[in-house]
Amino acid sequence: MKDFVIIGHKALTTGDFSLNDLPGSAGRMDILCRCVNSALFLSHGMRRDINVHLVLLGDPDPGKIIRFNGEKLKYLNPDERSSGSLIKKALERDAIKYETQSTPGVWIRRAGLEELLAEFKDAGRDIYYLKEDGKDIREYTDLNTDAVFVLGDHMGVTEEEEEIIARVAKQTLNIGPISLHSDHCMIIIHNELDRKEA
Amino acid sequence: MKDFVIIGHKALTTGDFSLNDLPGSAGRMDILCRCVNSALFLSHGMRRDINVHLVLLGDPDPGKIIRFNGEKLKYLNPDERSSGSLIKKALERDAIKYETQSTPGVWIRRAGLEELLAEFKDAGRDIYYLKEDGKDIREYTDLNTDAVFVLGDHMGVTEEEEEIIARVAKQTLNIGPISLHSDHCMIIIHNELDRKEA
C-alpha cells in the first residue's frame, strides 16, 4: 500500500459548496481534486494499492480527513467535478472520531495531520516529506514502495506542520529541479515507484 | 520552445457546451483541459517556453486547432473550468485557415494533425511520439529540449494518425512501465526536460 497525505489549508469543511466553484468558495478544493486524480488514475483503470488522505483545515469546522481508497473506490471519474462531488458527499456526513464511509471507497473522520502521521509511524510505515530542498528522489536508493508521502497545497506547509512532519519523516525528498504543484509531484513519485516495482 | 500536440478525437468543435459537463456533452474536453494544465503550470507561475496544440476532431465541425502559448497567456487558472472556459471562447470564434486570437495567448484556426506536424517538420523541429512501446525516455540520450511531443487522448491514436506521425517522428518514446493518461505523461516529459536543462 502507498499512502498520499495532502494538506488543504483552506479547504472547506462542510459540504455546502458548489461544484461550479471549487477554487473559490470551496477553498481551493480544485487542488485536492487533482491530487485525487493523480494518486489514483491509470490509463485504463485505477491504482488499487493507494490511499489518498485529504487533511481539510478550512472553515467552518477544521480538522477532518477524507480518505479515498483505490481498492474499494466506485463512482470516481478523472474530472475535477467527479472527485469534488465525492468530497462534497463525504463532507455532508457527520465527521466523528472513527471513519464513516460516505460512498464506496471514501471515508471521513475527525482528525488532523499529527494524529494521522502518528498512526503511520505506529504501523512502522516509512514517511517521506516532499519539499524543494529534499534529496533527489532518483538518487534516493532506500525508497520503500510501501511508503507514505506528505505534501502541502498552494500554501506549502506551515512551520508548525513542518515540525510535526520532521518528527516522523524518514527523509525529505525532492522530485526535480523545478517546484511543481502537488498533483504533478505525485505523478513523478508514482513514476519512480512504478520503475522500482517493474 | 517546446510544443505539445494532443489529439482530441471526440472534442466538440463548437463553443456550444456547458462548463458543468466537460467530460460528457463537450466530448471529453476535460482531458484536454488537464493537458493544458500539465503543459503550463509551475508551482508559482507558468512555463513560458510552451505551446500546447489541441487538435479537435469531434462534431459538428472537426479539424480545428486551439493553441495555448505560455509566453502570452492570460486569464488561465489551474482548474479544469478555467482552461475549459478559454477553449469555449476560442471555439466561439470563426475558425479560418490563419490563427485568430480569442483571448491573450490563445489562438484558433482550421487545421488538422497532418498539417500541423508538417509545419514542425518544415521548421526542422524534432518530433517525438509518445506510446507504450517506445524507447524509455530516461534512456534516450538524444532528447532535444526544443522538441515537439505528440500524444493521443483516451482513445489513443488511430492507425491513420499513426501513419502520419510515423512519417515525421524522430523517435517513439515511452515514459515508464505503466500506461498513463496523457496529462500525466506530460508531467514526466517535463520532469525529464527540466532535469536535462538544470
GROMACS .gro file of C-alpha atoms in nm:
model
  396
    1MET     CA    1   0.000   0.000   0.000
    2LYS     CA    2   0.109   0.354  -0.073
    3ASP     CA    3  -0.043   0.649   0.109
    4PHE     CA    4  -0.051   1.012  -0.001
    5VAL     CA    5  -0.130   1.283   0.254
    6ILE     CA    6  -0.223   1.626   0.122
    7ILE     CA    7  -0.286   1.922   0.349
    8GLY     CA    8  -0.568   2.151   0.233
    9HIS     CA    9  -0.520   2.463   0.442
   10LYS     CA   10  -0.823   2.649   0.310
   11ALA     CA   11  -1.036   2.350   0.203
   12LEU     CA   12  -1.392   2.394   0.320
   13THR     CA   13  -1.504   2.154   0.594
   14THR     CA   14  -1.872   2.149   0.508
   15GLY     CA   15  -2.043   2.007   0.202
   16ASP     CA   16  -2.212   2.339   0.146
   17PHE     CA   17  -2.022   2.441  -0.168
   18SER     CA   18  -2.089   2.449  -0.540
   19LEU     CA   19  -1.913   2.210  -0.779
   20ASN     CA   20  -1.906   2.508  -1.016
   21ASP     CA   21  -1.671   2.696  -0.786
   22LEU     CA   22  -1.418   2.450  -0.646
   23PRO     CA   23  -1.127   2.701  -0.648
   24GLY     CA   24  -1.323   2.985  -0.488
   25SER     CA   25  -1.592   2.925  -0.228
   26ALA     CA   26  -1.475   2.566  -0.169
   27GLY     CA   27  -1.128   2.689  -0.060
   28ARG     CA   28  -0.904   2.565  -0.342
   29MET     CA   29  -1.075   2.229  -0.333
   30ASP     CA   30  -0.971   2.200  -0.700
   31ILE     CA   31  -0.615   2.131  -0.581
   32LEU     CA   32  -0.729   1.835  -0.372
   33CYS     CA   33  -0.947   1.708  -0.658
   34ARG     CA   34  -0.646   1.700  -0.888
   35CYS     CA   35  -0.442   1.522  -0.621
   36VAL     CA   36  -0.709   1.251  -0.602
   37ASN     CA   37  -0.686   1.211  -0.979
   38SER     CA   38  -0.304   1.196  -0.979
   39ALA     CA   39  -0.293   0.944  -0.699
   40LEU     CA   40  -0.544   0.702  -0.845
   41PHE     CA   41  -0.578   0.706  -1.221
   42LEU     CA   42  -0.406   0.484  -1.472
   43SER     CA   43  -0.467   0.499  -1.845
   44HIS     CA   44  -0.727   0.225  -1.833
   45GLY     CA   45  -0.811   0.169  -1.472
   46MET     CA   46  -0.726   0.266  -1.122
   47ARG     CA   47  -0.431   0.214  -0.892
   48ARG     CA   48  -0.572  -0.025  -0.635
   49ASP     CA   49  -0.288  -0.011  -0.382
   50ILE     CA   50  -0.340   0.355  -0.294
   51ASN     CA   51  -0.492   0.560  -0.016
   52VAL     CA   52  -0.522   0.937  -0.053
   53HIS     CA   53  -0.580   1.130   0.268
   54LEU     CA   54  -0.709   1.485   0.230
   55VAL     CA   55  -0.647   1.679   0.552
   56LEU     CA   56  -0.904   1.959   0.547
   57LEU     CA   57  -0.820   2.261   0.757
   58GLY     CA   58  -1.053   2.529   0.623
   59ASP     CA   59  -1.363   2.685   0.775
   60PRO     CA   60  -1.608   2.631   0.934
   61ASP     CA   61  -1.506   2.312   1.116
   62PRO     CA   62  -1.135   2.243   1.053
   63GLY     CA   63  -0.973   1.906   1.123
   64LYS     CA   64  -1.143   1.650   0.901
   65ILE     CA   65  -0.974   1.381   0.695
   66ILE     CA   66  -1.127   1.230   0.383
   67ARG     CA   67  -0.971   0.907   0.264
   68PHE     CA   68  -1.003   0.770  -0.090
   69ASN     CA   69  -0.909   0.403  -0.119
   70GLY     CA   70  -0.823   0.270  -0.464
   71GLU     CA   71  -0.926  -0.084  -0.388
   72LYS     CA   72  -1.284  -0.013  -0.282
   73LEU     CA   73  -1.346   0.305  -0.480
   74LYS     CA   74  -1.651   0.345  -0.703
   75TYR     CA   75  -1.812   0.631  -0.895
   76LEU     CA   76  -1.488   0.824  -0.949
   77ASN     CA   77  -1.413   0.971  -1.290
   78PRO     CA   78  -1.098   1.167  -1.375
   79ASP     CA   79  -1.255   1.512  -1.394
   80GLU     CA   80  -1.239   1.755  -1.103
   81ARG     CA   81  -1.615   1.772  -1.059
   82SER     CA   82  -1.625   1.396  -1.006
   83SER     CA   83  -1.380   1.391  -0.716
   84GLY     CA   84  -1.532   1.719  -0.595
   85SER     CA   85  -1.871   1.554  -0.583
   86LEU     CA   86  -1.742   1.261  -0.373
   87ILE     CA   87  -1.566   1.505  -0.137
   88LYS     CA   88  -1.889   1.701  -0.105
   89LYS     CA   89  -2.085   1.385  -0.024
   90ALA     CA   90  -1.829   1.291   0.242
   91LEU     CA   91  -1.849   1.638   0.396
   92GLU     CA   92  -2.227   1.612   0.416
   93ARG     CA   93  -2.177   1.333   0.672
   94ASP     CA   94  -2.114   1.399   1.040
   95ALA     CA   95  -1.743   1.355   1.097
   96ILE     CA   96  -1.671   1.160   1.416
   97LYS     CA   97  -1.352   1.013   1.559
   98TYR     CA   98  -1.398   0.692   1.363
   99GLU     CA   99  -1.420   0.668   0.986
  100THR     CA  100  -1.763   0.674   0.825
  101GLN     CA  101  -1.799   0.557   0.466
  102SER     CA  102  -1.985   0.814   0.258
  103THR     CA  103  -1.968   0.640  -0.083
  104PRO     CA  104  -1.786   0.316  -0.176
  105GLY     CA  105  -1.417   0.367  -0.107
  106VAL     CA  106  -1.450   0.713   0.050
  107TRP     CA  107  -1.436   0.771   0.427
  108ILE     CA  108  -1.447   1.075   0.652
  109ARG     CA  109  -1.345   1.125   1.013
  110ARG     CA  110  -1.249   1.399   1.255
  111ALA     CA  111  -0.871   1.410   1.281
  112GLY     CA  112  -0.568   1.618   1.193
  113LEU     CA  113  -0.223   1.580   1.047
  114GLU     CA  114  -0.045   1.492   1.372
  115GLU     CA  115  -0.284   1.209   1.455
  116LEU     CA  116  -0.270   1.067   1.103
  117LEU     CA  117   0.109   1.067   1.085
  118ALA     CA  118   0.134   0.913   1.433
  119GLU     CA  119  -0.081   0.623   1.311
  120PHE     CA  120   0.153   0.564   1.017
  121LYS     CA  121   0.455   0.583   1.245
  122ASP     CA  122   0.298   0.335   1.489
  123ALA     CA  123   0.230   0.100   1.197
  124GLY     CA  124   0.601   0.108   1.111
  125ARG     CA  125   0.550   0.285   0.781
  126ASP     CA  126   0.820   0.493   0.614
  127ILE     CA  127   0.707   0.855   0.587
  128TYR     CA  128   0.852   1.088   0.324
  129TYR     CA  129   0.812   1.462   0.315
  130LEU     CA  130   0.813   1.625  -0.028
  131LYS     CA  131   0.992   1.957  -0.040
  132GLU     CA  132   1.217   2.152  -0.272
  133ASP     CA  133   1.528   2.120  -0.055
  134GLY     CA  134   1.494   1.742  -0.015
  135LYS     CA  135   1.710   1.471  -0.161
  136ASP     CA  136   1.650   1.393  -0.528
  137ILE     CA  137   1.404   1.101  -0.538
  138ARG     CA  138   1.602   0.942  -0.825
  139GLU     CA  139   1.916   0.932  -0.615
  140TYR     CA  140   1.749   0.805  -0.300
  141THR     CA  141   1.812   0.431  -0.305
  142ASP     CA  142   1.621   0.340   0.012
  143LEU     CA  143   1.281   0.435  -0.126
  144ASN     CA  144   1.025   0.189   0.002
  145THR     CA  145   0.737   0.119  -0.237
  146ASP     CA  146   0.511   0.068   0.066
  147ALA     CA  147   0.551   0.426   0.181
  148VAL     CA  148   0.366   0.738   0.293
  149PHE     CA  149   0.420   1.069   0.111
  150VAL     CA  150   0.325   1.403   0.269
  151LEU     CA  151   0.263   1.709   0.052
  152GLY     CA  152   0.141   2.062   0.105
  153ASP     CA  153  -0.102   2.261  -0.110
  154HIS     CA  154  -0.067   2.603  -0.275
  155MET     CA  155   0.027   2.745   0.067
  156GLY     CA  156   0.300   2.488   0.122
  157VAL     CA  157   0.336   2.361   0.477
  158THR     CA  158   0.331   2.581   0.790
  159GLU     CA  159   0.623   2.586   1.036
  160GLU     CA  160   0.414   2.402   1.292
  161GLU     CA  161   0.317   2.132   1.043
  162GLU     CA  162   0.677   2.101   0.933
  163GLU     CA  163   0.779   2.029   1.292
  164ILE     CA  164   0.514   1.758   1.317
  165ILE     CA  165   0.632   1.603   0.991
  166ALA     CA  166   1.002   1.632   1.082
  167ARG     CA  167   0.943   1.426   1.398
  168VAL     CA  168   0.822   1.123   1.199
  169ALA     CA  169   0.967   1.157   0.849
  170LYS     CA  170   1.237   0.918   0.736
  171GLN     CA  171   1.356   1.150   0.461
  172THR     CA  172   1.274   1.474   0.281
  173LEU     CA  173   1.255   1.415  -0.093
  174ASN     CA  174   1.251   1.638  -0.397
  175ILE     CA  175   1.113   1.545  -0.737
  176GLY     CA  176   1.332   1.759  -0.961
  177PRO     CA  177   1.494   2.095  -1.023
  178ILE     CA  178   1.170   2.294  -1.056
  179SER     CA  179   0.896   2.346  -0.798
  180LEU     CA  180   0.565   2.192  -0.911
  181HIS     CA  181   0.205   2.165  -0.798
  182SER     CA  182   0.138   1.879  -0.556
  183ASP     CA  183  -0.067   1.679  -0.808
  184HIS     CA  184   0.222   1.700  -1.054
  185CYS     CA  185   0.474   1.592  -0.787
  186MET     CA  186   0.257   1.286  -0.720
  187ILE     CA  187   0.285   1.177  -1.084
  188ILE     CA  188   0.663   1.184  -1.059
  189ILE     CA  189   0.660   0.992  -0.731
  190HIS     CA  190   0.438   0.728  -0.893
  191ASN     CA  191   0.667   0.705  -1.194
  192GLU     CA  192   0.966   0.647  -0.967
  193LEU     CA  193   0.782   0.376  -0.772
  194ASP     CA  194   0.646   0.216  -1.092
  195ARG     CA  195   1.001   0.190  -1.221
  196LYS     CA  196   1.125   0.040  -0.895
  197GLU     CA  197   0.846  -0.219  -0.900
  198ALA     CA  198   0.878  -0.304  -1.269
  199MET     CA  199   1.031   2.630  -2.725
  200LYS     CA  200   0.859   2.302  -2.652
  201ASP     CA  201   0.537   2.204  -2.822
  202PHE     CA  202   0.278   1.952  -2.707
  203VAL     CA  203   0.022   1.820  -2.954
  204ILE     CA  204  -0.282   1.641  -2.813
  205ILE     CA  205  -0.544   1.480  -3.033
  206GLY     CA  206  -0.899   1.515  -2.903
  207HIS     CA  207  -1.095   1.264  -3.110
  208LYS     CA  208  -1.435   1.345  -2.964
  209ALA     CA  209  -1.371   1.704  -2.852
  210LEU     CA  210  -1.658   1.928  -2.955
  211THR     CA  211  -1.577   2.180  -3.228
  212THR     CA  212  -1.831   2.442  -3.128
  213GLY     CA  213  -1.841   2.660  -2.817
  214ASP     CA  214  -2.192   2.542  -2.751
  215PHE     CA  215  -2.117   2.330  -2.443
  216SER     CA  216  -2.156   2.367  -2.069
  217LEU     CA  217  -1.854   2.409  -1.840
  218ASN     CA  218  -2.050   2.190  -1.599
  219ASP     CA  219  -2.027   1.894  -1.835
  220LEU     CA  220  -1.679   1.892  -1.988
  221PRO     CA  221  -1.650   1.510  -1.994
  222GLY     CA  222  -1.998   1.449  -2.141
  223SER     CA  223  -2.154   1.685  -2.391
  224ALA     CA  224  -1.818   1.857  -2.461
  225GLY     CA  225  -1.666   1.528  -2.579
  226ARG     CA  226  -1.410   1.453  -2.308
  227MET     CA  227  -1.292   1.811  -2.317
  228ASP     CA  228  -1.184   1.751  -1.954
  229ILE     CA  229  -0.888   1.552  -2.088
  230LEU     CA  230  -0.768   1.844  -2.298
  231CYS     CA  231  -0.821   2.084  -2.006
  232ARG     CA  232  -0.595   1.872  -1.787
  233CYS     CA  233  -0.335   1.858  -2.064
  234VAL     CA  234  -0.333   2.239  -2.078
  235ASN     CA  235  -0.274   2.245  -1.703
  236SER     CA  236   0.007   1.986  -1.717
  237ALA     CA  237   0.182   2.162  -2.002
  238LEU     CA  238   0.181   2.507  -1.849
  239PHE     CA  239   0.169   2.523  -1.472
  240LEU     CA  240   0.458   2.553  -1.232
  241SER     CA  241   0.417   2.580  -0.858
  242HIS     CA  242   0.427   2.958  -0.864
  243GLY     CA  243   0.395   3.062  -1.222
  244MET     CA  244   0.372   2.940  -1.574
  245ARG     CA  245   0.607   2.772  -1.815
  246ARG     CA  246   0.667   3.043  -2.070
  247ASP     CA  247   0.850   2.836  -2.332
  248ILE     CA  248   0.549   2.616  -2.412
  249ASN     CA  249   0.288   2.582  -2.683
  250VAL     CA  250   0.001   2.337  -2.638
  251HIS     CA  251  -0.189   2.246  -2.953
  252LEU     CA  252  -0.529   2.086  -2.905
  253VAL     CA  253  -0.635   1.910  -3.226
  254LEU     CA  254  -1.013   1.894  -3.206
  255LEU     CA  255  -1.175   1.624  -3.415
  256GLY     CA  256  -1.524   1.595  -3.269
  257ASP     CA  257  -1.861   1.707  -3.406
  258PRO     CA  258  -2.001   1.922  -3.555
  259ASP     CA  259  -1.710   2.079  -3.746
  260PRO     CA  260  -1.396   1.864  -3.699
  261GLY     CA  261  -1.048   1.990  -3.779
  262LYS     CA  262  -0.977   2.288  -3.556
  263ILE     CA  263  -0.661   2.355  -3.361
  264ILE     CA  264  -0.650   2.565  -3.046
  265ARG     CA  265  -0.307   2.680  -2.937
  266PHE     CA  266  -0.218   2.795  -2.585
  267ASN     CA  267   0.108   2.987  -2.566
  268GLY     CA  268   0.277   3.014  -2.225
  269GLU     CA  269   0.450   3.339  -2.303
  270LYS     CA  270   0.143   3.542  -2.395
  271LEU     CA  271  -0.118   3.360  -2.190
  272LYS     CA  272  -0.354   3.544  -1.954
  273TYR     CA  273  -0.662   3.451  -1.752
  274LEU     CA  274  -0.567   3.085  -1.708
  275ASN     CA  275  -0.606   2.923  -1.368
  276PRO     CA  276  -0.517   2.560  -1.293
  277ASP     CA  277  -0.873   2.428  -1.262
  278GLU     CA  278  -1.045   2.248  -1.550
  279ARG     CA  279  -1.323   2.504  -1.579
  280SER     CA  280  -1.067   2.777  -1.637
  281SER     CA  281  -0.900   2.611  -1.936
  282GLY     CA  282  -1.244   2.488  -2.047
  283SER     CA  283  -1.367   2.845  -2.048
  284LEU     CA  284  -1.077   2.965  -2.267
  285ILE     CA  285  -1.135   2.672  -2.505
  286LYS     CA  286  -1.504   2.762  -2.522
  287LYS     CA  287  -1.421   3.126  -2.600
  288ALA     CA  288  -1.184   3.014  -2.877
  289LEU     CA  289  -1.450   2.787  -3.026
  290GLU     CA  290  -1.699   3.072  -3.031
  291ARG     CA  291  -1.476   3.239  -3.292
  292ASP     CA  292  -1.492   3.154  -3.661
  293ALA     CA  293  -1.200   2.923  -3.734
  294ILE     CA  294  -1.023   3.015  -4.057
  295LYS     CA  295  -0.701   2.896  -4.215
  296TYR     CA  296  -0.498   3.154  -4.021
  297GLU     CA  297  -0.482   3.180  -3.646
  298THR     CA  298  -0.723   3.415  -3.471
  299GLN     CA  299  -0.652   3.517  -3.113
  300SER     CA  300  -0.958   3.464  -2.895
  301THR     CA  301  -0.809   3.569  -2.558
  302PRO     CA  302  -0.448   3.668  -2.477
  303GLY     CA  303  -0.226   3.371  -2.559
  304VAL     CA  304  -0.499   3.151  -2.710
  305TRP     CA  305  -0.546   3.109  -3.086
  306ILE     CA  306  -0.776   2.905  -3.305
  307ARG     CA  307  -0.753   2.805  -3.669
  308ARG     CA  308  -0.889   2.547  -3.910
  309ALA     CA  309  -0.629   2.271  -3.949
  310GLY     CA  310  -0.561   1.909  -3.871
  311LEU     CA  311  -0.285   1.687  -3.739
  312GLU     CA  312  -0.109   1.630  -4.072
  313GLU     CA  313  -0.080   2.000  -4.150
  314LEU     CA  314   0.043   2.085  -3.800
  315LEU     CA  315   0.311   1.817  -3.797
  316ALA     CA  316   0.425   1.912  -4.148
  317GLU     CA  317   0.482   2.268  -4.023
  318PHE     CA  318   0.700   2.141  -3.739
  319LYS     CA  319   0.892   1.917  -3.977
  320ASP     CA  320   0.947   2.206  -4.219
  321ALA     CA  321   1.078   2.415  -3.930
  322GLY     CA  322   1.335   2.146  -3.857
  323ARG     CA  323   1.187   2.054  -3.521
  324ASP     CA  324   1.238   1.710  -3.364
  325ILE     CA  325   0.902   1.535  -3.326
  326TYR     CA  326   0.851   1.265  -3.065
  327TYR     CA  327   0.557   1.029  -3.048
  328LEU     CA  328   0.457   0.907  -2.704
  329LYS     CA  329   0.348   0.546  -2.693
  330GLU     CA  330   0.379   0.246  -2.465
  331ASP     CA  331   0.611   0.051  -2.695
  332GLY     CA  332   0.854   0.341  -2.740
  333LYS     CA  333   1.204   0.378  -2.607
  334ASP     CA  334   1.231   0.471  -2.240
  335ILE     CA  335   1.264   0.850  -2.224
  336ARG     CA  336   1.527   0.818  -1.948
  337GLU     CA  337   1.747   0.605  -2.169
  338TYR     CA  338   1.707   0.818  -2.478
  339THR     CA  339   2.018   1.037  -2.483
  340ASP     CA  340   1.933   1.242  -2.794
  341LEU     CA  341   1.633   1.415  -2.641
  342ASN     CA  342   1.618   1.771  -2.763
  343THR     CA  343   1.475   2.021  -2.515
  344ASP     CA  344   1.342   2.221  -2.812
  345ALA     CA  345   1.111   1.942  -2.921
  346VAL     CA  346   0.756   1.855  -3.021
  347PHE     CA  347   0.567   1.581  -2.836
  348VAL     CA  348   0.258   1.415  -2.984
  349LEU     CA  349   0.006   1.238  -2.761
  350GLY     CA  350  -0.333   1.075  -2.804
  351ASP     CA  351  -0.634   1.103  -2.576
  352HIS     CA  352  -0.846   0.834  -2.406
  353MET     CA  353  -0.894   0.671  -2.750
  354GLY     CA  354  -0.521   0.662  -2.819
  355VAL     CA  355  -0.421   0.731  -3.178
  356THR     CA  356  -0.590   0.585  -3.487
  357GLU     CA  357  -0.398   0.379  -3.743
  358GLU     CA  358  -0.425   0.659  -3.994
  359GLU     CA  359  -0.293   0.916  -3.747
  360GLU     CA  360  -0.013   0.683  -3.650
  361GLU     CA  361   0.098   0.666  -4.014
  362ILE     CA  362   0.100   1.046  -4.032
  363ILE     CA  363   0.306   1.067  -3.715
  364ALA     CA  364   0.543   0.787  -3.819
  365ARG     CA  365   0.635   0.978  -4.136
  366VAL     CA  366   0.771   1.274  -3.937
  367ALA     CA  367   0.863   1.142  -3.592
  368LYS     CA  368   1.227   1.119  -3.493
  369GLN     CA  369   1.158   0.865  -3.220
  370THR     CA  370   0.877   0.692  -3.033
  371LEU     CA  371   0.920   0.742  -2.660
  372ASN     CA  372   0.771   0.581  -2.352
  373ILE     CA  373   0.752   0.740  -2.008
  374GLY     CA  374   0.763   0.431  -1.789
  375PRO     CA  375   0.642   0.078  -1.728
  376ILE     CA  376   0.273   0.166  -1.679
  377SER     CA  377   0.034   0.327  -1.925
  378LEU     CA  378  -0.087   0.667  -1.803
  379HIS     CA  379  -0.327   0.943  -1.903
  380SER     CA  380  -0.180   1.197  -2.147
  381ASP     CA  381  -0.174   1.478  -1.891
  382HIS     CA  382   0.025   1.255  -1.655
  383CYS     CA  383   0.268   1.159  -1.933
  384MET     CA  384   0.329   1.528  -1.997
  385ILE     CA  385   0.441   1.581  -1.636
  386ILE     CA  386   0.701   1.308  -1.675
  387ILE     CA  387   0.823   1.452  -2.006
  388HIS     CA  388   0.858   1.793  -1.840
  389ASN     CA  389   1.048   1.642  -1.548
  390GLU     CA  390   1.291   1.475  -1.787
  391LEU     CA  391   1.345   1.800  -1.978
  392ASP     CA  392   1.375   2.005  -1.657
  393ARG     CA  393   1.647   1.769  -1.540
  394LYS     CA  394   1.829   1.794  -1.873
  395GLU     CA  395   1.815   2.172  -1.863
  396ALA     CA  396   1.913   2.205  -1.495
   0.00000   0.00000   0.00000
